[in-house]
Amino acid sequence: MNSDQQTRGLQANVVVDRDAAARLGISPAAIDNTLYDAFGQRQVSTIYEAYNQHHVILEVDPEFLKDPSSLQKIYVASSTGQQVPLAERGEVSRRETRICPSITRGNIPR
């Protein structure tokens, strides 16, 4: 087995003040969806051509993935439609971790 395992990665934890968020009409699901829209890989559409189809993925510019301080630029919609900065309702911490963000294996006989 060949492996290019990476054993050190970065992890950001967001701790949300649920009481303060609720007072502003922001649900935990709204926060979760907003973070997934930005940092996940949400498929928002499919473009169909004669012989191909292309999935349209929503994500932030890769520049925002380099530093957790970019979370201060994320806004969450309240139940009234008001845009509220996530940083006002949450605390972000960054730490190095021993999780394995990716493993690629090649030439594995079956």
Short mmCIF file of N, CA and C in Angstrom, two decimals:
data_model
loop_
_atom_site.label_atom_id
_atom_site.label_comp_id
_atom_site.label_asym_id
_atom_site.label_seq_id
_atom_site.Cartn_x
_atom_site.Cartn_y
_atom_site.Cartn_z
N MET A 1 0.84 -1.17 0.00
CA MET A 1 0.00 0.00 0.00
C MET A 1 0.88 1.23 0.00
N ASN A 2 0.56 2.16 -0.86
CA ASN A 2 1.19 3.46 -0.87
C ASN A 2 0.25 4.43 -0.18
N SER A 3 0.78 5.31 0.64
CA SER A 3 -0.07 6.24 1.36
C SER A 3 0.60 7.60 1.44
N ASP A 4 -0.21 8.63 1.33
CA ASP A 4 0.29 9.99 1.56
C ASP A 4 -0.48 10.60 2.72
N GLN A 5 -0.66 9.81 3.76
CA GLN A 5 -1.43 10.21 4.93
C GLN A 5 -0.91 11.50 5.53
N GLN A 6 -1.83 12.39 5.84
CA GLN A 6 -1.51 13.63 6.52
C GLN A 6 -2.05 13.49 7.94
N THR A 7 -1.19 13.55 8.92
CA THR A 7 -1.66 13.30 10.28
C THR A 7 -1.84 14.56 11.10
N ARG A 8 -1.57 15.70 10.54
CA ARG A 8 -1.75 16.94 11.29
C ARG A 8 -2.62 17.87 10.47
N GLY A 9 -3.67 18.32 11.07
CA GLY A 9 -4.59 19.22 10.38
C GLY A 9 -5.01 20.33 11.32
N LEU A 10 -5.80 21.24 10.81
CA LEU A 10 -6.35 22.31 11.64
C LEU A 10 -7.83 22.08 11.81
N GLN A 11 -8.31 22.45 12.97
CA GLN A 11 -9.72 22.30 13.27
C GLN A 11 -10.20 23.57 13.94
N ALA A 12 -11.35 24.04 13.53
CA ALA A 12 -11.95 25.22 14.16
C ALA A 12 -13.22 24.78 14.86
N ASN A 13 -13.40 25.20 16.08
CA ASN A 13 -14.61 24.91 16.84
C ASN A 13 -15.39 26.19 17.01
N VAL A 14 -16.69 26.11 16.74
CA VAL A 14 -17.58 27.25 16.92
C VAL A 14 -18.53 26.91 18.05
N VAL A 15 -18.51 27.73 19.10
CA VAL A 15 -19.42 27.55 20.23
C VAL A 15 -20.41 28.70 20.18
N VAL A 16 -21.68 28.37 20.04
CA VAL A 16 -22.72 29.39 19.85
C VAL A 16 -23.48 29.59 21.16
N ASP A 17 -23.69 30.85 21.49
CA ASP A 17 -24.54 31.21 22.63
C ASP A 17 -25.99 31.04 22.17
N ARG A 18 -26.59 29.90 22.47
CA ARG A 18 -27.93 29.57 21.97
C ARG A 18 -29.00 30.52 22.48
N ASP A 19 -28.86 30.97 23.72
CA ASP A 19 -29.86 31.90 24.27
C ASP A 19 -29.84 33.22 23.51
N ALA A 20 -28.64 33.74 23.28
CA ALA A 20 -28.53 35.01 22.54
C ALA A 20 -29.00 34.84 21.10
N ALA A 21 -28.67 33.71 20.49
CA ALA A 21 -29.10 33.46 19.12
C ALA A 21 -30.63 33.37 19.05
N ALA A 22 -31.23 32.69 20.02
CA ALA A 22 -32.69 32.55 20.04
C ALA A 22 -33.37 33.91 20.19
N ARG A 23 -32.79 34.79 21.01
CA ARG A 23 -33.36 36.13 21.17
C ARG A 23 -33.36 36.90 19.85
N LEU A 24 -32.41 36.59 18.97
CA LEU A 24 -32.33 37.25 17.67
C LEU A 24 -33.10 36.50 16.58
N GLY A 25 -33.73 35.39 16.96
CA GLY A 25 -34.49 34.62 15.98
C GLY A 25 -33.62 33.75 15.10
N ILE A 26 -32.47 33.32 15.63
CA ILE A 26 -31.55 32.47 14.86
C ILE A 26 -31.56 31.07 15.46
N SER A 27 -31.93 30.10 14.66
CA SER A 27 -31.99 28.72 15.14
C SER A 27 -30.64 28.04 14.93
N PRO A 28 -30.38 26.98 15.70
CA PRO A 28 -29.15 26.21 15.48
C PRO A 28 -29.08 25.65 14.05
N ALA A 29 -30.23 25.30 13.49
CA ALA A 29 -30.25 24.78 12.12
C ALA A 29 -29.82 25.85 11.12
N ALA A 30 -30.21 27.10 11.36
CA ALA A 30 -29.81 28.20 10.46
C ALA A 30 -28.30 28.38 10.50
N ILE A 31 -27.71 28.28 11.68
CA ILE A 31 -26.25 28.40 11.81
C ILE A 31 -25.58 27.25 11.11
N ASP A 32 -26.08 26.04 11.34
CA ASP A 32 -25.51 24.85 10.72
C ASP A 32 -25.59 24.94 9.20
N ASN A 33 -26.72 25.33 8.66
CA ASN A 33 -26.88 25.45 7.22
C ASN A 33 -25.98 26.53 6.62
N THR A 34 -25.84 27.63 7.33
CA THR A 34 -24.98 28.72 6.85
C THR A 34 -23.53 28.26 6.79
N LEU A 35 -23.07 27.57 7.83
CA LEU A 35 -21.69 27.07 7.83
C LEU A 35 -21.48 26.02 6.75
N TYR A 36 -22.48 25.16 6.55
CA TYR A 36 -22.36 24.14 5.50
C TYR A 36 -22.36 24.79 4.12
N ASP A 37 -23.20 25.82 3.93
CA ASP A 37 -23.19 26.53 2.65
C ASP A 37 -21.80 27.09 2.35
N ALA A 38 -21.15 27.62 3.37
CA ALA A 38 -19.85 28.26 3.18
C ALA A 38 -18.71 27.26 3.08
N PHE A 39 -18.69 26.27 3.97
CA PHE A 39 -17.50 25.43 4.08
C PHE A 39 -17.72 23.98 3.69
N GLY A 40 -18.96 23.60 3.44
CA GLY A 40 -19.25 22.26 2.95
C GLY A 40 -19.17 22.27 1.44
N GLN A 41 -19.80 21.30 0.83
CA GLN A 41 -19.86 21.27 -0.63
C GLN A 41 -21.31 21.02 -1.03
N ARG A 42 -22.13 22.03 -0.83
CA ARG A 42 -23.55 21.91 -1.12
C ARG A 42 -23.79 22.02 -2.63
N GLN A 43 -24.47 21.00 -3.18
CA GLN A 43 -24.84 21.05 -4.59
C GLN A 43 -26.10 21.90 -4.71
N VAL A 44 -26.03 22.96 -5.50
CA VAL A 44 -27.16 23.88 -5.63
C VAL A 44 -27.87 23.77 -6.97
N SER A 45 -27.24 23.12 -7.93
CA SER A 45 -27.87 23.00 -9.24
C SER A 45 -27.11 21.97 -10.07
N THR A 46 -27.71 21.60 -11.18
CA THR A 46 -27.05 20.73 -12.16
C THR A 46 -27.26 21.36 -13.53
N ILE A 47 -26.18 21.47 -14.27
CA ILE A 47 -26.24 22.00 -15.63
C ILE A 47 -26.20 20.79 -16.57
N TYR A 48 -27.23 20.68 -17.40
CA TYR A 48 -27.32 19.56 -18.33
C TYR A 48 -26.92 20.01 -19.72
N GLU A 49 -26.07 19.20 -20.36
CA GLU A 49 -25.69 19.41 -21.75
C GLU A 49 -26.11 18.16 -22.51
N ALA A 50 -25.88 18.16 -23.81
CA ALA A 50 -26.31 17.02 -24.62
C ALA A 50 -25.74 15.69 -24.12
N TYR A 51 -24.47 15.66 -23.75
CA TYR A 51 -23.84 14.41 -23.35
C TYR A 51 -23.24 14.44 -21.96
N ASN A 52 -23.34 15.54 -21.27
CA ASN A 52 -22.73 15.67 -19.95
C ASN A 52 -23.68 16.38 -18.99
N GLN A 53 -23.38 16.24 -17.73
CA GLN A 53 -24.04 17.05 -16.72
C GLN A 53 -22.97 17.54 -15.74
N HIS A 54 -23.14 18.76 -15.26
CA HIS A 54 -22.17 19.38 -14.38
C HIS A 54 -22.88 19.81 -13.10
N HIS A 55 -22.36 19.38 -11.97
CA HIS A 55 -22.93 19.77 -10.69
C HIS A 55 -22.38 21.12 -10.28
N VAL A 56 -23.25 22.00 -9.85
CA VAL A 56 -22.86 23.33 -9.40
C VAL A 56 -22.76 23.26 -7.88
N ILE A 57 -21.58 23.56 -7.35
CA ILE A 57 -21.30 23.45 -5.93
C ILE A 57 -21.13 24.84 -5.33
N LEU A 58 -21.77 25.08 -4.19
CA LEU A 58 -21.65 26.35 -3.48
C LEU A 58 -20.57 26.21 -2.42
N GLU A 59 -19.60 27.11 -2.42
CA GLU A 59 -18.57 27.13 -1.40
C GLU A 59 -17.91 28.51 -1.37
N VAL A 60 -17.21 28.81 -0.29
CA VAL A 60 -16.51 30.09 -0.20
C VAL A 60 -15.23 30.03 -1.01
N ASP A 61 -14.68 31.19 -1.28
CA ASP A 61 -13.39 31.29 -1.95
C ASP A 61 -12.36 30.57 -1.08
N PRO A 62 -11.48 29.76 -1.68
CA PRO A 62 -10.47 29.03 -0.89
C PRO A 62 -9.62 29.91 0.02
N GLU A 63 -9.52 31.18 -0.29
CA GLU A 63 -8.76 32.10 0.57
C GLU A 63 -9.34 32.14 1.98
N PHE A 64 -10.66 31.96 2.10
CA PHE A 64 -11.32 32.01 3.40
C PHE A 64 -11.12 30.73 4.21
N LEU A 65 -10.57 29.70 3.60
CA LEU A 65 -10.35 28.43 4.30
C LEU A 65 -9.03 28.41 5.07
N LYS A 66 -8.20 29.42 4.87
CA LYS A 66 -6.87 29.42 5.46
C LYS A 66 -6.83 29.85 6.92
N ASP A 67 -7.82 30.61 7.35
CA ASP A 67 -7.77 31.18 8.70
C ASP A 67 -9.17 31.23 9.30
N PRO A 68 -9.34 30.73 10.52
CA PRO A 68 -10.66 30.76 11.16
C PRO A 68 -11.22 32.16 11.36
N SER A 69 -10.39 33.19 11.28
CA SER A 69 -10.91 34.54 11.44
C SER A 69 -11.89 34.90 10.33
N SER A 70 -11.88 34.13 9.24
CA SER A 70 -12.85 34.38 8.16
C SER A 70 -14.28 34.12 8.63
N LEU A 71 -14.45 33.37 9.71
CA LEU A 71 -15.79 33.14 10.25
C LEU A 71 -16.42 34.44 10.72
N GLN A 72 -15.61 35.45 10.98
CA GLN A 72 -16.15 36.74 11.41
C GLN A 72 -16.84 37.46 10.25
N LYS A 73 -16.66 36.97 9.04
CA LYS A 73 -17.30 37.57 7.87
C LYS A 73 -18.55 36.82 7.45
N ILE A 74 -18.94 35.81 8.23
CA ILE A 74 -20.12 35.01 7.92
C ILE A 74 -21.33 35.60 8.64
N TYR A 75 -22.42 35.78 7.90
CA TYR A 75 -23.66 36.30 8.47
C TYR A 75 -24.74 35.22 8.39
N VAL A 76 -25.59 35.17 9.41
CA VAL A 76 -26.67 34.20 9.48
C VAL A 76 -27.99 34.96 9.42
N ALA A 77 -28.93 34.45 8.63
CA ALA A 77 -30.23 35.10 8.51
C ALA A 77 -31.11 34.72 9.70
N SER A 78 -31.72 35.72 10.32
CA SER A 78 -32.65 35.46 11.43
C SER A 78 -34.02 35.14 10.86
N SER A 79 -34.96 34.82 11.74
CA SER A 79 -36.31 34.49 11.31
C SER A 79 -37.02 35.70 10.70
N THR A 80 -36.53 36.90 10.98
CA THR A 80 -37.11 38.13 10.40
C THR A 80 -36.40 38.55 9.12
N GLY A 81 -35.35 37.82 8.74
CA GLY A 81 -34.60 38.15 7.54
C GLY A 81 -33.39 39.02 7.79
N GLN A 82 -33.22 39.48 9.02
CA GLN A 82 -32.06 40.31 9.37
C GLN A 82 -30.79 39.46 9.30
N GLN A 83 -29.71 40.02 8.76
CA GLN A 83 -28.43 39.33 8.68
C GLN A 83 -27.62 39.67 9.94
N VAL A 84 -27.25 38.64 10.70
CA VAL A 84 -26.53 38.83 11.95
C VAL A 84 -25.15 38.18 11.83
N PRO A 85 -24.08 38.91 12.17
CA PRO A 85 -22.74 38.32 12.12
C PRO A 85 -22.64 37.12 13.06
N LEU A 86 -22.13 36.01 12.55
CA LEU A 86 -21.94 34.82 13.38
C LEU A 86 -21.02 35.11 14.55
N ALA A 87 -20.03 35.95 14.33
CA ALA A 87 -19.04 36.26 15.38
C ALA A 87 -19.68 36.91 16.60
N GLU A 88 -20.82 37.58 16.41
CA GLU A 88 -21.48 38.21 17.55
C GLU A 88 -22.15 37.18 18.46
N ARG A 89 -22.47 36.02 17.93
CA ARG A 89 -23.20 35.01 18.69
C ARG A 89 -22.37 33.77 18.95
N GLY A 90 -21.12 33.76 18.56
CA GLY A 90 -20.32 32.56 18.74
C GLY A 90 -18.88 32.86 19.04
N GLU A 91 -18.23 31.89 19.62
CA GLU A 91 -16.80 31.99 19.92
C GLU A 91 -16.08 30.95 19.07
N VAL A 92 -15.01 31.37 18.41
CA VAL A 92 -14.26 30.48 17.53
C VAL A 92 -12.90 30.21 18.13
N SER A 93 -12.54 28.93 18.19
CA SER A 93 -11.20 28.57 18.65
C SER A 93 -10.54 27.71 17.59
N ARG A 94 -9.23 27.80 17.51
CA ARG A 94 -8.46 27.07 16.51
C ARG A 94 -7.43 26.23 17.23
N ARG A 95 -7.23 25.01 16.75
CA ARG A 95 -6.18 24.18 17.33
C ARG A 95 -5.66 23.21 16.29
N GLU A 96 -4.43 22.80 16.50
CA GLU A 96 -3.85 21.78 15.65
C GLU A 96 -4.32 20.44 16.19
N THR A 97 -4.59 19.52 15.30
CA THR A 97 -5.15 18.25 15.73
C THR A 97 -4.43 17.09 15.06
N ARG A 98 -4.61 15.93 15.61
CA ARG A 98 -4.00 14.73 15.05
C ARG A 98 -4.96 13.96 14.17
N ILE A 99 -6.07 14.58 13.80
CA ILE A 99 -7.00 13.90 12.92
C ILE A 99 -6.34 13.68 11.57
N CYS A 100 -6.87 12.80 10.83
CA CYS A 100 -6.33 12.49 9.52
C CYS A 100 -7.23 13.10 8.46
N PRO A 101 -6.90 14.29 7.93
CA PRO A 101 -7.78 14.93 6.97
C PRO A 101 -7.87 14.20 5.64
N SER A 102 -6.84 13.46 5.24
CA SER A 102 -6.94 12.72 3.99
C SER A 102 -5.95 11.57 3.94
N ILE A 103 -6.39 10.50 3.32
CA ILE A 103 -5.52 9.37 3.04
C ILE A 103 -5.80 8.96 1.60
N THR A 104 -4.78 8.87 0.80
CA THR A 104 -4.92 8.40 -0.56
C THR A 104 -4.15 7.11 -0.68
N ARG A 105 -4.81 6.09 -1.19
CA ARG A 105 -4.14 4.79 -1.32
C ARG A 105 -4.09 4.45 -2.80
N GLY A 106 -3.02 3.82 -3.21
CA GLY A 106 -2.88 3.42 -4.59
C GLY A 106 -2.33 2.02 -4.69
N ASN A 107 -2.56 1.36 -5.80
CA ASN A 107 -2.04 0.02 -6.06
C ASN A 107 -2.40 -0.97 -4.97
N ILE A 108 -3.66 -1.01 -4.61
CA ILE A 108 -4.09 -1.95 -3.59
C ILE A 108 -4.66 -3.19 -4.28
N PRO A 109 -3.98 -4.34 -4.14
CA PRO A 109 -4.51 -5.55 -4.78
C PRO A 109 -5.74 -6.04 -4.02
N ARG A 110 -6.65 -6.64 -4.77
CA ARG A 110 -7.87 -7.19 -4.16
C ARG A 110 -7.79 -8.68 -4.07
#
